[in-house]
mmCIF file of C-alpha atoms in Angstrom:
data_model
loop_
_atom_site.group_PDB
_atom_site.id
_atom_site.type_symbol
_atom_site.label_atom_id
_atom_site.label_comp_id
_atom_site.label_asym_id
_atom_site.label_seq_id
_atom_site.Cartn_x
_atom_site.Cartn_y
_atom_site.Cartn_z
ATOM 1 C CA MET A 27 -1.099 2.639 135.298
ATOM 2 C CA ILE A 28 -2.663 0.035 133.013
ATOM 3 C CA LYS A 29 -6.222 -0.544 131.859
ATOM 4 C CA ALA A 30 -7.433 -3.370 129.627
ATOM 5 C CA TYR A 31 -10.627 -3.609 127.577
ATOM 6 C CA PRO A 32 -12.259 -6.072 125.173
ATOM 7 C CA LEU A 33 -11.198 -5.295 121.605
ATOM 8 C CA THR A 34 -14.232 -3.994 119.722
ATOM 9 C CA ILE A 35 -12.584 -2.117 116.823
ATOM 10 C CA SER A 36 -9.658 -2.803 114.509
ATOM 11 C CA SER A 37 -6.155 -1.496 115.140
ATOM 12 C CA ILE A 38 -6.279 0.633 111.984
ATOM 13 C CA ARG A 39 -9.451 2.274 113.277
ATOM 14 C CA VAL A 40 -7.769 3.014 116.614
ATOM 15 C CA PHE A 41 -4.912 4.615 114.710
ATOM 16 C CA GLU A 42 -7.297 6.691 112.599
ATOM 17 C CA ILE A 43 -8.921 8.095 115.738
ATOM 18 C CA PHE A 44 -5.550 9.418 116.932
ATOM 19 C CA ARG A 45 -4.064 10.212 113.526
ATOM 20 C CA ASP A 46 -4.012 13.988 114.070
ATOM 21 C CA GLU A 47 -2.180 13.852 117.385
ATOM 22 C CA PRO A 48 1.423 15.156 117.363
ATOM 23 C CA GLN A 49 4.197 12.690 116.499
ATOM 24 C CA VAL A 50 1.761 9.796 116.264
ATOM 25 C CA PHE A 51 3.168 6.323 115.586
ATOM 26 C CA PHE A 52 1.532 3.073 114.520
ATOM 27 C CA LEU A 53 3.556 -0.144 114.734
ATOM 28 C CA ASP A 54 1.149 -2.177 112.705
ATOM 29 C CA SER A 55 0.952 -5.962 112.494
ATOM 30 C CA SER A 56 -1.251 -5.828 109.419
ATOM 31 C CA GLN A 57 -0.470 -9.471 108.597
ATOM 32 C CA LYS A 58 -1.258 -11.149 111.866
ATOM 33 C CA ASN A 59 0.271 -14.338 113.228
ATOM 34 C CA ALA A 60 0.821 -15.523 116.784
ATOM 35 C CA ASP A 61 4.617 -15.287 116.675
ATOM 36 C CA ARG A 62 5.367 -12.075 114.777
ATOM 37 C CA GLY A 63 2.064 -10.255 114.492
ATOM 38 C CA ARG A 64 0.362 -10.556 117.854
ATOM 39 C CA TYR A 65 0.586 -6.886 118.834
ATOM 40 C CA SER A 66 0.047 -3.498 117.244
ATOM 41 C CA PHE A 67 0.993 -0.284 119.062
ATOM 42 C CA ILE A 68 -0.251 3.301 118.821
ATOM 43 C CA GLY A 69 1.190 6.300 120.635
ATOM 44 C CA PHE A 70 1.385 10.061 120.323
ATOM 45 C CA ALA A 71 2.654 13.261 121.962
ATOM 46 C CA PRO A 72 6.058 12.099 123.229
ATOM 47 C CA PHE A 73 7.308 14.032 126.237
ATOM 48 C CA ASP A 74 10.736 14.265 124.624
ATOM 49 C CA ILE A 75 12.263 13.738 121.172
ATOM 50 C CA TYR A 76 15.822 12.781 120.300
ATOM 51 C CA ARG A 77 17.239 13.383 116.827
ATOM 52 C CA ALA A 78 20.874 13.410 115.787
ATOM 53 C CA LYS A 79 23.249 12.835 112.892
ATOM 54 C CA ASP A 80 26.712 11.767 113.995
ATOM 55 C CA ILE A 81 28.698 8.688 114.976
ATOM 56 C CA HIS A 82 27.795 9.118 118.646
ATOM 57 C CA SER A 83 24.018 9.267 118.055
ATOM 58 C CA LEU A 84 23.187 5.908 119.636
ATOM 59 C CA GLU A 85 25.500 6.468 122.580
ATOM 60 C CA ALA A 86 23.777 9.769 123.379
ATOM 61 C CA LEU A 87 20.340 8.166 122.966
ATOM 62 C CA GLN A 88 21.339 5.402 125.366
ATOM 63 C CA LYS A 89 22.328 7.916 128.047
ATOM 64 C CA LYS A 90 19.046 9.761 127.614
ATOM 65 C CA PHE A 91 17.007 6.545 127.733
ATOM 66 C CA ASN A 92 18.806 5.296 130.847
ATOM 67 C CA ARG A 93 17.365 8.217 132.817
ATOM 68 C CA TYR A 94 13.877 6.786 132.401
ATOM 69 C CA LYS A 95 14.097 3.040 131.787
ATOM 70 C CA ASN A 96 13.930 2.004 135.463
ATOM 71 C CA THR A 97 10.638 3.878 135.892
ATOM 72 C CA ILE A 98 8.908 1.700 133.267
ATOM 73 C CA SER A 99 7.346 -1.295 135.006
ATOM 74 C CA LYS A 100 7.166 -4.582 133.126
ATOM 75 C CA THR A 101 3.753 -6.149 132.581
ATOM 76 C CA THR A 102 2.434 -9.306 130.950
ATOM 77 C CA LYS A 103 -0.348 -7.334 129.246
ATOM 78 C CA THR A 104 1.934 -5.589 126.742
ATOM 79 C CA PRO A 105 5.600 -5.731 125.709
ATOM 80 C CA LEU A 106 5.541 -1.937 125.241
ATOM 81 C CA PRO A 107 3.891 -0.222 128.243
ATOM 82 C CA ALA A 108 5.979 2.889 127.467
ATOM 83 C CA GLY A 109 9.347 3.575 125.902
ATOM 84 C CA ILE A 110 11.151 4.953 122.887
ATOM 85 C CA VAL A 111 9.870 4.496 119.337
ATOM 86 C CA GLY A 112 11.607 5.656 116.186
ATOM 87 C CA PHE A 113 14.151 4.829 113.516
ATOM 88 C CA ILE A 114 17.845 4.485 112.776
ATOM 89 C CA SER A 115 18.800 5.314 109.203
ATOM 90 C CA TYR A 116 20.882 3.147 106.915
ATOM 91 C CA ASP A 117 23.400 5.983 106.776
ATOM 92 C CA TYR A 118 24.115 5.675 110.503
ATOM 93 C CA GLY A 119 25.686 2.258 109.965
ATOM 94 C CA VAL A 120 27.623 3.520 106.961
ATOM 95 C CA ARG A 121 28.862 6.537 108.903
ATOM 96 C CA GLN A 122 30.191 4.220 111.626
ATOM 97 C CA GLU A 123 32.512 2.648 109.058
ATOM 98 C CA ASN A 124 33.613 6.091 107.806
ATOM 99 C CA ILE A 125 32.568 5.395 104.222
ATOM 100 C CA LEU A 126 29.682 7.844 103.781
ATOM 101 C CA ARG A 127 30.278 10.015 100.744
ATOM 102 C CA ARG A 128 30.444 13.745 101.484
ATOM 103 C CA SER A 129 29.333 14.651 97.953
ATOM 104 C CA SER A 130 25.880 13.086 98.183
ATOM 105 C CA VAL A 131 23.477 15.702 99.540
ATOM 106 C CA ARG A 132 20.046 14.223 98.825
ATOM 107 C CA ASN A 133 18.403 12.673 101.889
ATOM 108 C CA ASN A 134 20.824 14.778 103.922
ATOM 109 C CA GLU A 135 17.955 16.195 105.984
ATOM 110 C CA THR A 136 17.103 12.777 107.437
ATOM 111 C CA PRO A 137 18.431 12.287 110.983
ATOM 112 C CA ASP A 138 20.647 9.276 111.528
ATOM 113 C CA VAL A 139 18.684 8.532 114.688
ATOM 114 C CA TYR A 140 15.173 9.689 115.603
ATOM 115 C CA PHE A 141 13.232 8.491 118.660
ATOM 116 C CA GLY A 142 10.265 9.823 120.593
ATOM 117 C CA PHE A 143 9.951 9.173 124.328
ATOM 118 C CA TYR A 144 6.371 7.972 124.805
ATOM 119 C CA ASP A 145 4.945 7.757 128.308
ATOM 120 C CA THR A 146 1.602 6.388 127.104
ATOM 121 C CA VAL A 147 0.955 3.566 124.616
ATOM 122 C CA ILE A 148 -2.147 1.844 123.258
ATOM 123 C CA THR A 149 -1.592 -1.869 122.633
ATOM 124 C CA VAL A 150 -3.878 -3.968 120.455
ATOM 125 C CA ASP A 151 -3.484 -7.657 121.306
ATOM 126 C CA HIS A 152 -4.769 -9.458 118.212
ATOM 127 C CA TYR A 153 -4.423 -12.874 119.858
ATOM 128 C CA GLU A 154 -6.267 -12.129 123.105
ATOM 129 C CA LYS A 155 -8.672 -9.689 121.374
ATOM 130 C CA ARG A 156 -7.772 -7.062 123.943
ATOM 131 C CA LEU A 157 -6.964 -3.346 123.946
ATOM 132 C CA VAL A 158 -4.552 -2.123 126.619
ATOM 133 C CA ILE A 159 -3.817 1.484 127.586
ATOM 134 C CA SER A 160 -0.669 1.938 129.651
ATOM 135 C CA SER A 161 0.810 5.158 131.007
ATOM 136 C CA THR A 162 3.788 5.885 133.255
ATOM 137 C CA GLY A 163 3.095 9.545 133.944
ATOM 138 C CA LEU A 164 6.580 10.541 132.828
ATOM 139 C CA PRO A 165 8.309 12.963 132.821
ATOM 140 C CA ALA A 166 6.743 13.940 136.164
ATOM 141 C CA LYS A 167 9.274 13.349 138.926
ATOM 142 C CA ASP A 168 7.257 12.309 141.993
ATOM 143 C CA ILE A 169 4.825 9.400 142.177
ATOM 144 C CA LYS A 170 1.766 11.529 142.937
ATOM 145 C CA ARG A 171 2.234 13.683 139.839
ATOM 146 C CA GLN A 172 3.038 10.643 137.715
ATOM 147 C CA LYS A 173 -0.230 8.982 138.744
ATOM 148 C CA GLU A 174 -2.211 12.135 138.033
ATOM 149 C CA ARG A 175 -0.610 12.601 134.624
ATOM 150 C CA ALA A 176 -1.167 8.932 133.749
ATOM 151 C CA ARG A 177 -4.805 9.114 134.859
ATOM 152 C CA LYS A 178 -5.436 12.175 132.664
ATOM 153 C CA LYS A 179 -3.746 10.622 129.626
ATOM 154 C CA ILE A 180 -5.747 7.407 129.939
ATOM 155 C CA ALA A 181 -8.993 9.338 130.450
ATOM 156 C CA TYR A 182 -8.274 11.368 127.301
ATOM 157 C CA ILE A 183 -7.702 8.200 125.268
ATOM 158 C CA GLU A 184 -10.861 6.583 126.661
ATOM 159 C CA GLN A 185 -12.890 9.643 125.701
ATOM 160 C CA LYS A 186 -11.476 9.687 122.167
ATOM 161 C CA LEU A 187 -12.102 5.971 121.686
ATOM 162 C CA LYS A 188 -15.659 6.347 122.928
ATOM 163 C CA ALA A 189 -16.328 9.250 120.573
ATOM 164 C CA GLY A 190 -14.684 7.338 117.740
ATOM 165 C CA VAL A 191 -13.917 10.357 115.594
ATOM 166 C CA SER A 192 -10.831 12.152 114.329
ATOM 167 C CA ARG A 193 -10.428 15.702 113.082
ATOM 168 C CA HIS A 194 -8.616 14.796 109.889
ATOM 169 C CA SER A 195 -8.896 16.848 106.745
ATOM 170 C CA PRO A 196 -10.858 15.322 103.845
ATOM 171 C CA TYR A 197 -7.868 14.994 101.513
ATOM 172 C CA GLU A 198 -7.706 12.019 99.189
ATOM 173 C CA TYR A 199 -4.764 10.186 97.707
ATOM 174 C CA ALA A 200 -6.890 9.046 94.742
ATOM 175 C CA GLY A 201 -5.948 10.879 91.573
ATOM 176 C CA VAL A 202 -2.775 12.400 93.023
ATOM 177 C CA PHE A 203 -0.265 9.920 91.630
ATOM 178 C CA GLN A 204 -0.966 10.606 87.968
ATOM 179 C CA ASN A 205 2.536 11.645 86.949
ATOM 180 C CA ARG A 206 5.405 9.216 86.831
ATOM 181 C CA PHE A 207 7.667 8.591 89.764
ATOM 182 C CA LYS A 208 11.216 9.760 89.142
ATOM 183 C CA SER A 209 14.070 7.328 89.755
ATOM 184 C CA SER A 210 17.432 8.358 91.164
ATOM 185 C CA PHE A 211 18.950 6.354 88.268
ATOM 186 C CA SER A 212 18.579 6.583 84.525
ATOM 187 C CA LYS A 213 18.152 3.168 82.918
ATOM 188 C CA ASN A 214 21.695 3.211 81.538
ATOM 189 C CA ALA A 215 23.154 4.354 84.864
ATOM 190 C CA TYR A 216 21.348 1.576 86.703
ATOM 191 C CA LEU A 217 22.565 -1.074 84.258
ATOM 192 C CA SER A 218 26.074 0.336 84.633
ATOM 193 C CA ALA A 219 25.817 -0.005 88.430
ATOM 194 C CA VAL A 220 24.693 -3.620 88.073
ATOM 195 C CA ASN A 221 27.585 -4.364 85.721
ATOM 196 C CA LYS A 222 30.058 -2.794 88.162
ATOM 197 C CA ALA A 223 28.687 -5.008 90.915
ATOM 198 C CA LEU A 224 29.082 -8.072 88.688
ATOM 199 C CA VAL A 225 32.708 -7.131 88.036
ATOM 200 C CA TYR A 226 33.341 -6.878 91.775
ATOM 201 C CA ILE A 227 31.747 -10.300 92.262
ATOM 202 C CA ALA A 228 33.895 -11.786 89.484
ATOM 203 C CA LYS A 229 37.028 -10.271 91.082
ATOM 204 C CA GLY A 230 36.131 -11.833 94.420
ATOM 205 C CA ASP A 231 35.536 -8.563 96.295
ATOM 206 C CA ILE A 232 32.002 -9.616 97.249
ATOM 207 C CA TYR A 233 29.658 -12.572 96.943
ATOM 208 C CA GLN A 234 26.479 -10.506 96.668
ATOM 209 C CA VAL A 235 25.352 -6.893 96.991
ATOM 210 C CA ASN A 236 21.911 -5.356 97.395
ATOM 211 C CA LEU A 237 21.571 -2.423 94.997
ATOM 212 C CA SER A 238 18.606 -0.077 95.270
ATOM 213 C CA GLN A 239 17.127 2.926 93.541
ATOM 214 C CA GLN A 240 15.083 5.741 95.028
ATOM 215 C CA PHE A 241 11.799 6.887 93.496
ATOM 216 C CA GLU A 242 10.488 10.386 94.118
ATOM 217 C CA TYR A 243 7.117 11.963 93.533
ATOM 218 C CA ASP A 244 6.583 15.690 93.914
ATOM 219 C CA VAL A 245 3.262 16.340 95.666
ATOM 220 C CA ALA A 246 3.700 20.119 95.784
ATOM 221 C CA GLY A 247 0.334 21.705 95.084
ATOM 222 C CA PHE A 248 -1.572 18.490 95.793
ATOM 223 C CA PRO A 249 -3.386 17.982 99.106
ATOM 224 C CA VAL A 250 -2.391 14.465 100.128
ATOM 225 C CA ASP A 251 -3.919 12.522 103.003
ATOM 226 C CA LYS A 252 -0.875 10.637 104.300
ATOM 227 C CA VAL A 253 -2.924 8.208 106.364
ATOM 228 C CA LYS A 254 -4.943 7.187 103.317
ATOM 229 C CA VAL A 255 -1.721 6.626 101.412
ATOM 230 C CA TYR A 256 -0.559 4.387 104.262
ATOM 231 C CA LYS A 257 -3.864 2.493 104.291
ATOM 232 C CA LYS A 258 -3.453 1.832 100.581
ATOM 233 C CA LEU A 259 0.074 0.535 101.213
ATOM 234 C CA ARG A 260 -1.072 -1.868 103.942
ATOM 235 C CA ASP A 261 -3.976 -3.059 101.767
ATOM 236 C CA LEU A 262 -1.631 -3.826 98.872
ATOM 237 C CA SER A 263 1.135 -5.331 101.013
ATOM 238 C CA PRO A 264 0.077 -6.369 104.536
ATOM 239 C CA SER A 265 3.089 -7.293 106.682
ATOM 240 C CA SER A 266 3.888 -8.236 110.245
ATOM 241 C CA PHE A 267 6.095 -5.164 110.684
ATOM 242 C CA SER A 268 4.278 -2.339 108.938
ATOM 243 C CA ALA A 269 4.746 1.113 110.452
ATOM 244 C CA TYR A 270 3.686 4.751 110.274
ATOM 245 C CA LEU A 271 5.605 7.478 112.100
ATOM 246 C CA ASP A 272 5.047 11.223 112.140
ATOM 247 C CA ALA A 273 8.565 12.531 112.741
ATOM 248 C CA GLY A 274 7.636 16.179 112.432
ATOM 249 C CA ALA A 275 9.297 17.365 109.231
ATOM 250 C CA GLN A 276 8.988 13.863 107.763
ATOM 251 C CA THR A 277 6.459 11.062 107.780
ATOM 252 C CA VAL A 278 7.839 7.543 107.500
ATOM 253 C CA MET A 279 5.768 4.644 106.167
ATOM 254 C CA SER A 280 6.897 1.045 105.890
ATOM 255 C CA SER A 281 5.544 -2.339 104.924
ATOM 256 C CA SER A 282 8.146 -4.904 105.954
ATOM 257 C CA PRO A 283 7.843 -8.631 106.656
ATOM 258 C CA GLU A 284 11.366 -8.805 108.109
ATOM 259 C CA ARG A 285 12.334 -8.771 111.769
ATOM 260 C CA PHE A 286 15.806 -7.283 112.113
ATOM 261 C CA LEU A 287 16.321 -7.840 115.841
ATOM 262 C CA LYS A 288 14.274 -8.952 118.818
ATOM 263 C CA LEU A 289 15.667 -8.864 122.357
ATOM 264 C CA GLU A 290 13.588 -10.553 125.061
ATOM 265 C CA GLY A 291 15.447 -10.724 128.346
ATOM 266 C CA ARG A 292 18.862 -11.766 127.050
ATOM 267 C CA LYS A 293 17.548 -13.894 124.174
ATOM 268 C CA VAL A 294 18.332 -12.375 120.775
ATOM 269 C CA GLN A 295 16.617 -13.288 117.524
ATOM 270 C CA THR A 296 17.155 -12.119 113.957
ATOM 271 C CA ARG A 297 15.223 -13.316 110.888
ATOM 272 C CA PRO A 298 17.074 -12.362 107.682
ATOM 273 C CA MET A 299 15.189 -12.656 104.414
ATOM 274 C CA LYS A 300 16.798 -13.360 101.073
ATOM 275 C CA GLY A 301 15.123 -14.883 98.042
ATOM 276 C CA THR A 302 11.841 -13.665 96.603
ATOM 277 C CA ARG A 303 9.289 -14.718 94.023
ATOM 278 C CA PRO A 304 6.035 -12.963 93.122
ATOM 279 C CA ARG A 305 2.661 -14.542 93.783
ATOM 280 C CA GLY A 306 0.961 -15.913 90.700
ATOM 281 C CA ILE A 307 -2.199 -14.587 89.099
ATOM 282 C CA ASN A 308 -3.704 -18.093 89.232
ATOM 283 C CA LYS A 309 -3.094 -21.322 91.152
ATOM 284 C CA LYS A 310 -0.936 -22.874 88.446
ATOM 285 C CA GLN A 311 1.379 -19.880 88.171
ATOM 286 C CA ASP A 312 1.481 -19.492 91.948
ATOM 287 C CA ALA A 313 2.568 -23.113 92.361
ATOM 288 C CA ARG A 314 5.286 -22.616 89.731
ATOM 289 C CA TYR A 315 6.723 -19.601 91.564
ATOM 290 C CA LEU A 316 6.652 -21.507 94.852
ATOM 291 C CA LYS A 317 8.518 -24.418 93.259
ATOM 292 C CA GLU A 318 11.087 -21.991 91.813
ATOM 293 C CA ILE A 319 11.944 -20.357 95.127
ATOM 294 C CA LYS A 320 12.125 -23.716 96.896
ATOM 295 C CA GLU A 321 14.530 -25.213 94.360
ATOM 296 C CA SER A 322 16.594 -22.236 93.115
ATOM 297 C CA PRO A 323 20.335 -22.736 93.884
ATOM 298 C CA LYS A 324 20.852 -18.967 93.614
ATOM 299 C CA GLU A 325 18.173 -18.152 96.196
ATOM 300 C CA LYS A 326 19.478 -20.843 98.532
ATOM 301 C CA ALA A 327 23.029 -19.499 98.282
ATOM 302 C CA GLU A 328 21.920 -15.896 98.908
ATOM 303 C CA LEU A 329 20.136 -16.751 102.134
ATOM 304 C CA LEU A 330 22.936 -19.042 103.304
ATOM 305 C CA MET A 331 25.517 -16.252 102.961
ATOM 306 C CA ILE A 332 23.395 -13.639 104.738
ATOM 307 C CA THR A 333 22.462 -16.080 107.505
ATOM 308 C CA ASP A 334 26.145 -16.707 108.127
ATOM 309 C CA LEU A 335 26.794 -12.952 108.146
ATOM 310 C CA LEU A 336 24.073 -12.353 110.775
ATOM 311 C CA ARG A 337 25.368 -15.289 112.809
ATOM 312 C CA ASN A 338 28.756 -13.584 112.844
ATOM 313 C CA ASP A 339 27.212 -10.224 113.835
ATOM 314 C CA LEU A 340 25.386 -11.791 116.786
ATOM 315 C CA GLY A 341 28.581 -13.570 117.804
ATOM 316 C CA ARG A 342 30.191 -10.191 118.484
ATOM 317 C CA VAL A 343 27.859 -9.490 121.425
ATOM 318 C CA CYS A 344 26.412 -12.881 122.421
ATOM 319 C CA GLU A 345 27.756 -15.463 124.855
ATOM 320 C CA TYR A 346 30.280 -17.796 123.246
ATOM 321 C CA GLY A 347 28.645 -20.948 121.919
ATOM 322 C CA THR A 348 25.049 -19.683 122.181
ATOM 323 C CA VAL A 349 24.547 -18.433 118.610
ATOM 324 C CA SER A 350 22.823 -20.982 116.409
ATOM 325 C CA VAL A 351 20.632 -21.215 113.330
ATOM 326 C CA LYS A 352 17.206 -22.372 114.510
ATOM 327 C CA THR A 353 15.658 -22.650 111.056
ATOM 328 C CA MET A 354 17.868 -22.553 107.981
ATOM 329 C CA ARG A 355 15.305 -21.908 105.278
ATOM 330 C CA THR A 356 11.560 -21.406 105.486
ATOM 331 C CA ILE A 357 9.371 -20.172 102.639
ATOM 332 C CA GLU A 358 6.789 -17.680 103.892
ATOM 333 C CA LYS A 359 3.695 -16.665 101.967
ATOM 334 C CA TYR A 360 2.603 -13.030 101.724
ATOM 335 C CA LYS A 361 -0.086 -11.309 99.702
ATOM 336 C CA THR A 362 2.241 -10.302 96.867
ATOM 337 C CA VAL A 363 5.382 -12.454 97.273
ATOM 338 C CA TYR A 364 6.955 -15.663 98.512
ATOM 339 C CA GLN A 365 9.900 -14.924 100.777
ATOM 340 C CA ALA A 366 12.716 -17.187 102.010
ATOM 341 C CA THR A 367 13.816 -16.587 105.592
ATOM 342 C CA SER A 368 15.985 -18.101 108.302
ATOM 343 C CA THR A 369 16.057 -17.661 112.084
ATOM 344 C CA VAL A 370 19.237 -17.085 114.096
ATOM 345 C CA GLU A 371 19.273 -16.870 117.901
ATOM 346 C CA GLY A 372 21.771 -16.286 120.690
ATOM 347 C CA MET A 373 22.111 -15.128 124.306
ATOM 348 C CA LEU A 374 23.312 -11.555 124.797
ATOM 349 C CA ARG A 375 26.302 -11.180 127.096
ATOM 350 C CA LYS A 376 25.474 -9.920 130.566
ATOM 351 C CA ASP A 377 27.651 -6.828 130.143
ATOM 352 C CA HIS A 378 25.866 -5.817 126.906
ATOM 353 C CA ASP A 379 22.471 -4.262 126.241
ATOM 354 C CA ALA A 380 20.141 -3.486 123.326
ATOM 355 C CA PHE A 381 22.267 -0.548 122.194
ATOM 356 C CA ASP A 382 25.386 -2.725 122.010
ATOM 357 C CA LEU A 383 23.381 -5.229 119.975
ATOM 358 C CA LEU A 384 22.309 -2.549 117.513
ATOM 359 C CA GLU A 385 25.840 -1.210 117.149
ATOM 360 C CA ALA A 386 27.096 -4.724 116.352
ATOM 361 C CA CYS A 387 24.485 -5.471 113.699
ATOM 362 C CA LEU A 388 23.732 -2.198 111.898
ATOM 363 C CA PRO A 389 23.076 -1.968 109.025
ATOM 364 C CA GLY A 390 21.304 -5.253 108.345
ATOM 365 C CA GLY A 391 23.194 -7.773 106.245
ATOM 366 C CA SER A 392 20.215 -8.630 104.066
ATOM 367 C CA ILE A 393 20.104 -5.072 102.682
ATOM 368 C CA THR A 394 23.851 -4.611 102.175
ATOM 369 C CA GLY A 395 25.493 -7.802 100.953
ATOM 370 C CA CYS A 396 28.372 -10.068 101.833
ATOM 371 C CA PRO A 397 31.015 -9.294 103.029
ATOM 372 C CA LYS A 398 29.131 -6.440 104.650
ATOM 373 C CA ILE A 399 31.683 -3.611 104.761
ATOM 374 C CA ARG A 400 32.938 -4.120 101.193
ATOM 375 C CA SER A 401 29.327 -4.299 99.983
ATOM 376 C CA MET A 402 28.592 -1.016 101.761
ATOM 377 C CA GLN A 403 31.598 0.593 100.077
ATOM 378 C CA ILE A 404 30.364 -0.537 96.665
ATOM 379 C CA ILE A 405 26.837 0.691 97.398
ATOM 380 C CA GLU A 406 28.293 4.101 98.266
ATOM 381 C CA GLU A 407 30.259 4.042 95.016
ATOM 382 C CA VAL A 408 27.433 3.171 92.624
ATOM 383 C CA GLU A 409 24.198 4.475 94.186
ATOM 384 C CA PRO A 410 23.732 8.186 93.340
ATOM 385 C CA VAL A 411 21.898 9.272 96.519
ATOM 386 C CA ARG A 412 22.025 8.462 100.195
ATOM 387 C CA ARG A 413 19.474 5.923 101.351
ATOM 388 C CA GLY A 414 18.446 7.806 104.465
ATOM 389 C CA ILE A 415 15.739 5.931 106.355
ATOM 390 C CA TYR A 416 15.310 3.419 103.497
ATOM 391 C CA THR A 417 16.775 0.037 104.552
ATOM 392 C CA GLY A 418 17.300 1.455 108.017
ATOM 393 C CA VAL A 419 15.376 0.070 110.979
ATOM 394 C CA MET A 420 12.229 1.081 112.864
ATOM 395 C CA GLY A 421 11.070 -0.190 116.206
ATOM 396 C CA TYR A 422 10.987 0.198 119.960
#
């Protein structure tokens, strides 16, 4: 069941109205463009939740999803009328290669795979200025009960949108973050990790590696409005693939400009990003940073290597001869940075599906390094904590 309406309020306002619903998600195109930011999606109250932490997590999710996928009708009004929404952690990809350290316990509570099964989704079409409510009526078995469940869900959403209020608590994020964030590294330990990586590069083990550090802030004793924290994040760094997900024990927030994978029919697209410069505080400085990223041999080499890595990953599951680089290097402008990106496409083999594609490409090459597996081994050696959801993937 699908209903469409003229868009009269912003997507962030729609999300705020439903913010207190259980397991709410917001796939938020806060930097809108016709290609990558046309749609935003809001959903809540999944009829089932899958969470797991083992090497068979995706396989089990696939079996669970296959029970329902044929009951979801395709429509031109929204690419997500219903379905699964969630995340796959960075550690899932590392676990597949059997290189996850047993000694690292922090972030151990994060599932490798978490997805909610959402029978009802609100779609905001920024291009057509349209709001779409779609509902399948799952998990009801017979058509009559599905229609009745879908009708009730849509009526509930209509009523909430009309009222335009949410029951959120009046907590503020302002004033909370007064203490310093704590890094997982000391300064000396971080510099030591960088030097180790440079030694591995000099020895020829790797060409590049993406090192990271985790920052923690203890909010115990402080009432924090998570949605207001997210709104601050999207104000500071609007992106085509921002996201908010209430995963029960954890809330995940993201502001990412990077598309890891898109599968439309059998057409696969990935858009790796490598090479960054900040935006300037004035036009002269901004132009200098833009010139730097355009001309830097280092930035060009980084993106070239990762593009080739992703091309190889797609080649594992795509039809022979169909994988190609559509755009080698484009400089994209965001509120806080310039970012270099490429676009790689291919045609998925007929005997493969989205889960096979994920297995072939996880974790993303742009957040590991090149060669991928050796870079992952070095990351496990020098980073003191597990990454968990950080540098994993979110989507539907």
